[in-house]
Amino acid sequence: FGYYPDYPDSSQFEIGVGGGYGQAASIVRSCDGGIRQQESNQFTDFAVTGYGRTKLSERSDAIYGAQFGYFRSTARFADLNPTYSGAHADRWYFGPRFAIETRYVGFGLGFLINHVPYRFEYDSDWDNQRVGPSFHLRLGSLRGLYFMGSLDENSPVIAGGGHVDLGLGFPIGGKVRVFSAVSALPYDQLGYLQHLDISLSKKMALNLAMRAGEAGDTFEGAFAATLVF
């Protein structure tokens, strides 16, 4: 008698394609914090990601890859002078990343080129190319409750949650993983972010991101969906 175990591959590759739509506020405040002027900006955000995963040991993986995206937004910046309501901002962004993931700890590091500024403001250098870091830190198992914070690692970057998020994740059953977090930038105020990672089959997953918040009288939120193969 014999038994041949079906060992998993030592490496794998995945590609994700997604997009989203949202709105963020631009606000001028007085010295006492009161709102003097506010504008709303609608945006679309699309991204393609590609990542390889190689096993380092039974309990650790190396992940490497990059994200390429396109961000288009109205550019109605709040100002005491008249704004240009017909202006738009178009930004391409590219971000290579590398991460080490173990069962209870994960850490990733990379950078984002030509990314969207952190605020919808005139002095945010929307016309200049920018290079900034990206990273994430996870504490806890993906099979249970875990804590995670990230900078510029959402996909798409803005519609998928914004520049910064910090929250808790946990699985529901064997097919869904939930991540609930606080989201910030380029939104004017903090907001609530909800991620859902849904396994559709052994080779396909659907990632959903929903963000909701408010600044003054302006809703700040977004919705994005990414299909991962």
PDB file of C-alpha atoms in Angstrom:
ATOM      1  CA  PHE A   1       0.000   0.000   0.000  1.00  0.00           C
ATOM      2  CA  GLY A   2       1.171   3.516  -0.696  1.00  0.00           C
ATOM      3  CA  TYR A   3       0.064   7.072  -0.165  1.00  0.00           C
ATOM      4  CA  TYR A   4       1.255  10.038  -2.219  1.00  0.00           C
ATOM      5  CA  PRO A   5       0.506  13.374  -0.500  1.00  0.00           C
ATOM      6  CA  ASP A   6      -0.573  16.270  -2.715  1.00  0.00           C
ATOM      7  CA  TYR A   7       1.927  18.881  -1.582  1.00  0.00           C
ATOM      8  CA  PRO A   8       1.114  22.518  -2.444  1.00  0.00           C
ATOM      9  CA  ASP A   9       3.366  24.327  -4.896  1.00  0.00           C
ATOM     10  CA  SER A  10       6.328  26.123  -3.356  1.00  0.00           C
ATOM     11  CA  SER A  11       5.467  29.270  -5.320  1.00  0.00           C
ATOM     12  CA  GLN A  12       2.446  30.914  -6.890  1.00  0.00           C
ATOM     13  CA  PHE A  13       1.468  34.071  -8.761  1.00  0.00           C
ATOM     14  CA  GLU A  14      -1.672  36.187  -8.618  1.00  0.00           C
ATOM     15  CA  ILE A  15      -3.004  39.125 -10.601  1.00  0.00           C
ATOM     16  CA  GLY A  16      -5.782  41.519  -9.563  1.00  0.00           C
ATOM     17  CA  VAL A  17      -7.832  43.942 -11.658  1.00  0.00           C
ATOM     18  CA  GLY A  18     -10.140  46.459 -10.010  1.00  0.00           C
ATOM     19  CA  GLY A  19     -11.611  49.926  -9.872  1.00  0.00           C
ATOM     20  CA  GLY A  20     -13.740  52.225  -7.786  1.00  0.00           C
ATOM     21  CA  TYR A  21     -15.518  55.556  -7.436  1.00  0.00           C
ATOM     22  CA  GLY A  22     -15.696  58.028  -4.570  1.00  0.00           C
ATOM     23  CA  GLN A  23     -15.825  61.560  -3.243  1.00  0.00           C
ATOM     24  CA  ALA A  24     -13.595  63.620  -0.948  1.00  0.00           C
ATOM     25  CA  ALA A  25     -13.887  67.117   0.533  1.00  0.00           C
ATOM     26  CA  SER A  26     -11.675  70.177   0.267  1.00  0.00           C
ATOM     27  CA  ILE A  27     -12.255  72.596   3.171  1.00  0.00           C
ATOM     28  CA  VAL A  28     -10.905  75.976   4.298  1.00  0.00           C
ATOM     29  CA  ARG A  29     -11.323  76.569   8.040  1.00  0.00           C
ATOM     30  CA  SER A  30     -11.029  79.677  10.155  1.00  0.00           C
ATOM     31  CA  CYS A  31      -8.681  79.951  13.134  1.00  0.00           C
ATOM     32  CA  ASP A  32     -11.423  78.744  15.496  1.00  0.00           C
ATOM     33  CA  GLY A  33     -12.072  75.642  13.359  1.00  0.00           C
ATOM     34  CA  GLY A  34     -15.205  76.879  11.628  1.00  0.00           C
ATOM     35  CA  ILE A  35     -15.723  76.078   7.965  1.00  0.00           C
ATOM     36  CA  ARG A  36     -15.338  79.115   5.685  1.00  0.00           C
ATOM     37  CA  GLN A  37     -15.607  77.295   2.356  1.00  0.00           C
ATOM     38  CA  GLN A  38     -15.945  73.696   1.188  1.00  0.00           C
ATOM     39  CA  GLU A  39     -15.882  71.856  -2.130  1.00  0.00           C
ATOM     40  CA  SER A  40     -16.560  68.240  -3.070  1.00  0.00           C
ATOM     41  CA  ASN A  41     -14.380  66.266  -5.478  1.00  0.00           C
ATOM     42  CA  GLN A  42     -15.504  63.122  -7.300  1.00  0.00           C
ATOM     43  CA  PHE A  43     -12.888  60.629  -8.445  1.00  0.00           C
ATOM     44  CA  THR A  44     -12.390  57.304 -10.192  1.00  0.00           C
ATOM     45  CA  ASP A  45      -9.516  54.981  -9.369  1.00  0.00           C
ATOM     46  CA  PHE A  46      -8.330  51.877 -11.281  1.00  0.00           C
ATOM     47  CA  ALA A  47      -5.464  49.496 -10.518  1.00  0.00           C
ATOM     48  CA  VAL A  48      -3.774  46.301 -11.716  1.00  0.00           C
ATOM     49  CA  THR A  49      -1.643  44.309  -9.280  1.00  0.00           C
ATOM     50  CA  GLY A  50       0.706  41.371  -9.771  1.00  0.00           C
ATOM     51  CA  TYR A  51       2.338  39.431  -6.948  1.00  0.00           C
ATOM     52  CA  GLY A  52       4.486  36.346  -6.609  1.00  0.00           C
ATOM     53  CA  ARG A  53       4.664  34.246  -3.453  1.00  0.00           C
ATOM     54  CA  THR A  54       7.560  31.946  -2.603  1.00  0.00           C
ATOM     55  CA  LYS A  55       7.759  29.717   0.469  1.00  0.00           C
ATOM     56  CA  LEU A  56      10.734  30.390   2.706  1.00  0.00           C
ATOM     57  CA  SER A  57       9.730  27.710   5.218  1.00  0.00           C
ATOM     58  CA  GLU A  58       6.616  25.877   6.362  1.00  0.00           C
ATOM     59  CA  ARG A  59       5.440  28.997   8.210  1.00  0.00           C
ATOM     60  CA  SER A  60       6.813  31.935   6.224  1.00  0.00           C
ATOM     61  CA  ASP A  61       6.417  33.319   2.699  1.00  0.00           C
ATOM     62  CA  ALA A  62       8.145  36.008   0.668  1.00  0.00           C
ATOM     63  CA  ILE A  63       5.776  38.155  -1.415  1.00  0.00           C
ATOM     64  CA  TYR A  64       6.979  40.470  -4.169  1.00  0.00           C
ATOM     65  CA  GLY A  65       5.277  42.427  -6.899  1.00  0.00           C
ATOM     66  CA  ALA A  66       3.849  45.790  -7.872  1.00  0.00           C
ATOM     67  CA  GLN A  67       0.715  47.845  -8.385  1.00  0.00           C
ATOM     68  CA  PHE A  68      -0.004  50.087 -11.371  1.00  0.00           C
ATOM     69  CA  GLY A  69      -2.937  52.486 -11.213  1.00  0.00           C
ATOM     70  CA  TYR A  70      -4.728  55.477 -12.717  1.00  0.00           C
ATOM     71  CA  PHE A  71      -6.494  58.139 -10.636  1.00  0.00           C
ATOM     72  CA  ARG A  72      -8.732  60.864 -12.110  1.00  0.00           C
ATOM     73  CA  SER A  73     -10.464  63.488  -9.993  1.00  0.00           C
ATOM     74  CA  THR A  74     -12.095  66.872 -10.195  1.00  0.00           C
ATOM     75  CA  ALA A  75      -9.848  69.577  -8.764  1.00  0.00           C
ATOM     76  CA  ARG A  76     -12.200  71.930  -6.957  1.00  0.00           C
ATOM     77  CA  PHE A  77     -10.011  73.141  -4.131  1.00  0.00           C
ATOM     78  CA  ALA A  78     -11.654  75.228  -1.424  1.00  0.00           C
ATOM     79  CA  ASP A  79     -10.232  78.728  -1.404  1.00  0.00           C
ATOM     80  CA  LEU A  80     -11.386  82.216  -0.550  1.00  0.00           C
ATOM     81  CA  ASN A  81     -10.914  83.075  -4.228  1.00  0.00           C
ATOM     82  CA  PRO A  82     -13.098  81.616  -7.022  1.00  0.00           C
ATOM     83  CA  THR A  83     -12.358  77.989  -7.901  1.00  0.00           C
ATOM     84  CA  TYR A  84     -12.004  76.438 -11.324  1.00  0.00           C
ATOM     85  CA  SER A  85     -14.849  73.941 -11.404  1.00  0.00           C
ATOM     86  CA  GLY A  86     -13.836  72.449 -14.770  1.00  0.00           C
ATOM     87  CA  ALA A  87     -10.307  71.420 -13.734  1.00  0.00           C
ATOM     88  CA  HIS A  88      -9.295  67.768 -13.415  1.00  0.00           C
ATOM     89  CA  ALA A  89      -6.301  65.956 -11.989  1.00  0.00           C
ATOM     90  CA  ASP A  90      -5.027  62.816 -13.741  1.00  0.00           C
ATOM     91  CA  ARG A  91      -2.398  60.777 -11.935  1.00  0.00           C
ATOM     92  CA  TRP A  92      -0.684  57.543 -12.893  1.00  0.00           C
ATOM     93  CA  TYR A  93       0.949  55.702  -9.994  1.00  0.00           C
ATOM     94  CA  PHE A  94       3.294  52.748  -9.680  1.00  0.00           C
ATOM     95  CA  GLY A  95       4.325  50.938  -6.523  1.00  0.00           C
ATOM     96  CA  PRO A  96       6.718  47.966  -6.172  1.00  0.00           C
ATOM     97  CA  ARG A  97       6.513  46.076  -2.872  1.00  0.00           C
ATOM     98  CA  PHE A  98       8.200  43.285  -0.930  1.00  0.00           C
ATOM     99  CA  ALA A  99       6.887  41.531   2.180  1.00  0.00           C
ATOM    100  CA  ILE A 100       7.663  38.702   4.583  1.00  0.00           C
ATOM    101  CA  GLU A 101       4.542  36.985   5.913  1.00  0.00           C
ATOM    102  CA  THR A 102       4.555  34.466   8.755  1.00  0.00           C
ATOM    103  CA  ARG A 103       1.575  32.989  10.550  1.00  0.00           C
ATOM    104  CA  TYR A 104       1.449  35.602  13.300  1.00  0.00           C
ATOM    105  CA  VAL A 105       3.456  38.548  11.900  1.00  0.00           C
ATOM    106  CA  GLY A 106       3.597  40.176   8.496  1.00  0.00           C
ATOM    107  CA  PHE A 107       5.643  43.151   7.337  1.00  0.00           C
ATOM    108  CA  GLY A 108       5.847  44.779   3.921  1.00  0.00           C
ATOM    109  CA  LEU A 109       7.841  47.670   2.510  1.00  0.00           C
ATOM    110  CA  GLY A 110       7.851  49.499  -0.821  1.00  0.00           C
ATOM    111  CA  PHE A 111       7.263  52.896  -2.378  1.00  0.00           C
ATOM    112  CA  LEU A 112       4.704  54.679  -4.533  1.00  0.00           C
ATOM    113  CA  ILE A 113       5.711  56.877  -7.471  1.00  0.00           C
ATOM    114  CA  ASN A 114       3.645  59.860  -8.703  1.00  0.00           C
ATOM    115  CA  HIS A 115       0.936  59.279  -6.113  1.00  0.00           C
ATOM    116  CA  VAL A 116      -1.976  61.480  -5.144  1.00  0.00           C
ATOM    117  CA  PRO A 117      -1.150  64.183  -2.565  1.00  0.00           C
ATOM    118  CA  TYR A 118      -2.386  63.743   0.981  1.00  0.00           C
ATOM    119  CA  ARG A 119      -4.874  66.618   0.762  1.00  0.00           C
ATOM    120  CA  PHE A 120      -7.147  68.242  -1.796  1.00  0.00           C
ATOM    121  CA  GLU A 121      -5.376  71.600  -1.466  1.00  0.00           C
ATOM    122  CA  TYR A 122      -3.727  74.088  -3.803  1.00  0.00           C
ATOM    123  CA  ASP A 123      -0.348  73.754  -2.094  1.00  0.00           C
ATOM    124  CA  SER A 124      -0.246  69.937  -2.369  1.00  0.00           C
ATOM    125  CA  ASP A 125       1.890  69.989  -5.564  1.00  0.00           C
ATOM    126  CA  TRP A 126      -0.588  68.150  -7.758  1.00  0.00           C
ATOM    127  CA  ASP A 127       1.529  68.972 -10.809  1.00  0.00           C
ATOM    128  CA  ASN A 128       4.756  67.480  -9.442  1.00  0.00           C
ATOM    129  CA  GLN A 129       5.877  63.879  -9.429  1.00  0.00           C
ATOM    130  CA  ARG A 130       6.049  62.501  -5.920  1.00  0.00           C
ATOM    131  CA  VAL A 131       7.768  59.469  -4.420  1.00  0.00           C
ATOM    132  CA  GLY A 132       6.706  58.184  -1.003  1.00  0.00           C
ATOM    133  CA  PRO A 133       7.067  55.015   1.077  1.00  0.00           C
ATOM    134  CA  SER A 134       4.466  52.294   1.402  1.00  0.00           C
ATOM    135  CA  PHE A 135       4.307  49.621   4.101  1.00  0.00           C
ATOM    136  CA  HIS A 136       2.095  47.426   6.252  1.00  0.00           C
ATOM    137  CA  LEU A 137       2.396  45.690   9.606  1.00  0.00           C
ATOM    138  CA  ARG A 138       0.214  42.768  10.696  1.00  0.00           C
ATOM    139  CA  LEU A 139       0.112  41.251  14.193  1.00  0.00           C
ATOM    140  CA  GLY A 140      -1.957  38.100  14.647  1.00  0.00           C
ATOM    141  CA  SER A 141      -2.991  35.198  12.469  1.00  0.00           C
ATOM    142  CA  LEU A 142      -5.037  35.609   9.283  1.00  0.00           C
ATOM    143  CA  ARG A 143      -6.916  32.512  10.481  1.00  0.00           C
ATOM    144  CA  GLY A 144      -8.072  34.392  13.583  1.00  0.00           C
ATOM    145  CA  LEU A 145      -8.175  37.949  14.933  1.00  0.00           C
ATOM    146  CA  TYR A 146      -5.367  40.200  13.711  1.00  0.00           C
ATOM    147  CA  PHE A 147      -4.364  43.860  13.847  1.00  0.00           C
ATOM    148  CA  MET A 148      -3.025  45.616  10.741  1.00  0.00           C
ATOM    149  CA  GLY A 149      -2.025  49.098   9.656  1.00  0.00           C
ATOM    150  CA  SER A 150      -0.869  50.202   6.218  1.00  0.00           C
ATOM    151  CA  LEU A 151       0.321  53.195   4.200  1.00  0.00           C
ATOM    152  CA  ASP A 152      -0.454  53.362   0.455  1.00  0.00           C
ATOM    153  CA  GLU A 153      -1.105  49.633   0.117  1.00  0.00           C
ATOM    154  CA  ASN A 154      -4.823  49.645  -0.682  1.00  0.00           C
ATOM    155  CA  SER A 155      -5.862  48.568  -4.159  1.00  0.00           C
ATOM    156  CA  PRO A 156      -6.876  50.846  -5.766  1.00  0.00           C
ATOM    157  CA  VAL A 157      -5.019  53.217  -3.457  1.00  0.00           C
ATOM    158  CA  ILE A 158      -7.708  55.863  -2.851  1.00  0.00           C
ATOM    159  CA  ALA A 159     -10.986  54.128  -3.760  1.00  0.00           C
ATOM    160  CA  GLY A 160      -9.790  51.042  -1.878  1.00  0.00           C
ATOM    161  CA  GLY A 161      -9.527  52.916   1.416  1.00  0.00           C
ATOM    162  CA  GLY A 162      -7.194  55.905   1.173  1.00  0.00           C
ATOM    163  CA  HIS A 163      -3.546  56.499   1.951  1.00  0.00           C
ATOM    164  CA  VAL A 164      -3.709  55.260   5.571  1.00  0.00           C
ATOM    165  CA  ASP A 165      -5.780  52.624   7.381  1.00  0.00           C
ATOM    166  CA  LEU A 166      -5.626  50.998  10.800  1.00  0.00           C
ATOM    167  CA  GLY A 167      -7.932  48.249  12.032  1.00  0.00           C
ATOM    168  CA  LEU A 168      -8.812  44.659  12.921  1.00  0.00           C
ATOM    169  CA  GLY A 169      -9.493  41.666  10.689  1.00  0.00           C
ATOM    170  CA  PHE A 170     -10.939  38.196  11.163  1.00  0.00           C
ATOM    171  CA  PRO A 171     -12.364  35.341   9.059  1.00  0.00           C
ATOM    172  CA  ILE A 172     -16.039  34.412   8.753  1.00  0.00           C
ATOM    173  CA  GLY A 173     -16.392  30.741   7.916  1.00  0.00           C
ATOM    174  CA  GLY A 174     -13.883  29.462   5.398  1.00  0.00           C
ATOM    175  CA  LYS A 175     -14.738  31.734   2.485  1.00  0.00           C
ATOM    176  CA  VAL A 176     -14.813  35.338   3.788  1.00  0.00           C
ATOM    177  CA  ARG A 177     -12.283  37.518   5.561  1.00  0.00           C
ATOM    178  CA  VAL A 178     -13.374  40.852   7.095  1.00  0.00           C
ATOM    179  CA  PHE A 179     -11.183  43.880   7.810  1.00  0.00           C
ATOM    180  CA  SER A 180     -12.742  46.849   9.666  1.00  0.00           C
ATOM    181  CA  ALA A 181     -10.599  49.952   9.983  1.00  0.00           C
ATOM    182  CA  VAL A 182     -10.236  53.700  10.340  1.00  0.00           C
ATOM    183  CA  SER A 183      -9.346  55.357   7.025  1.00  0.00           C
ATOM    184  CA  ALA A 184      -7.540  58.670   6.432  1.00  0.00           C
ATOM    185  CA  LEU A 185      -6.150  60.848   3.638  1.00  0.00           C
ATOM    186  CA  PRO A 186      -6.681  62.327   1.147  1.00  0.00           C
ATOM    187  CA  TYR A 187     -10.088  62.593   2.819  1.00  0.00           C
ATOM    188  CA  ASP A 188     -10.427  65.658   5.046  1.00  0.00           C
ATOM    189  CA  GLN A 189     -11.765  63.672   8.022  1.00  0.00           C
ATOM    190  CA  LEU A 190     -11.361  60.146   9.364  1.00  0.00           C
ATOM    191  CA  GLY A 191     -13.854  57.583   8.082  1.00  0.00           C
ATOM    192  CA  TYR A 192     -14.943  53.985   8.487  1.00  0.00           C
ATOM    193  CA  LEU A 193     -13.437  51.420   6.088  1.00  0.00           C
ATOM    194  CA  GLN A 194     -14.787  47.923   5.496  1.00  0.00           C
ATOM    195  CA  HIS A 195     -12.932  45.323   3.430  1.00  0.00           C
ATOM    196  CA  LEU A 196     -14.414  41.980   2.405  1.00  0.00           C
ATOM    197  CA  ASP A 197     -12.231  39.295   0.833  1.00  0.00           C
ATOM    198  CA  ILE A 198     -14.494  36.609  -0.635  1.00  0.00           C
ATOM    199  CA  SER A 199     -13.142  33.335  -1.977  1.00  0.00           C
ATOM    200  CA  LEU A 200     -15.062  32.395  -5.137  1.00  0.00           C
ATOM    201  CA  SER A 201     -13.031  29.281  -5.974  1.00  0.00           C
ATOM    202  CA  LYS A 202      -9.565  27.831  -5.432  1.00  0.00           C
ATOM    203  CA  LYS A 203      -8.182  30.165  -8.091  1.00  0.00           C
ATOM    204  CA  MET A 204     -10.380  33.261  -7.831  1.00  0.00           C
ATOM    205  CA  ALA A 205     -11.371  35.804  -5.175  1.00  0.00           C
ATOM    206  CA  LEU A 206     -13.369  39.031  -4.980  1.00  0.00           C
ATOM    207  CA  ASN A 207     -12.118  41.911  -2.836  1.00  0.00           C
ATOM    208  CA  LEU A 208     -14.623  44.635  -1.895  1.00  0.00           C
ATOM    209  CA  ALA A 209     -13.847  47.949  -0.162  1.00  0.00           C
ATOM    210  CA  MET A 210     -16.408  50.403   1.216  1.00  0.00           C
ATOM    211  CA  ARG A 211     -15.460  53.697   2.885  1.00  0.00           C
ATOM    212  CA  ALA A 212     -17.832  56.174   4.581  1.00  0.00           C
ATOM    213  CA  GLY A 213     -17.256  59.469   6.387  1.00  0.00           C
ATOM    214  CA  GLU A 214     -18.266  63.117   6.452  1.00  0.00           C
ATOM    215  CA  ALA A 215     -16.494  66.479   6.445  1.00  0.00           C
ATOM    216  CA  GLY A 216     -18.725  69.486   7.002  1.00  0.00           C
ATOM    217  CA  ASP A 217     -21.737  68.913   4.772  1.00  0.00           C
ATOM    218  CA  THR A 218     -19.785  66.742   2.313  1.00  0.00           C
ATOM    219  CA  PHE A 219     -19.953  62.949   2.220  1.00  0.00           C
ATOM    220  CA  GLU A 220     -16.521  61.383   1.996  1.00  0.00           C
ATOM    221  CA  GLY A 221     -16.609  57.802   0.817  1.00  0.00           C
ATOM    222  CA  ALA A 222     -15.829  55.316  -1.910  1.00  0.00           C
ATOM    223  CA  PHE A 223     -16.590  51.855  -3.204  1.00  0.00           C
ATOM    224  CA  ALA A 224     -14.149  49.574  -5.006  1.00  0.00           C
ATOM    225  CA  ALA A 225     -14.131  45.997  -6.296  1.00  0.00           C
ATOM    226  CA  THR A 226     -11.132  43.904  -7.378  1.00  0.00           C
ATOM    227  CA  LEU A 227     -11.142  40.456  -8.987  1.00  0.00           C
ATOM    228  CA  VAL A 228      -8.078  38.399  -8.109  1.00  0.00           C
ATOM    229  CA  PHE A 229      -6.933  35.379 -10.142  1.00  0.00           C
TER     230      PHE A 229
END
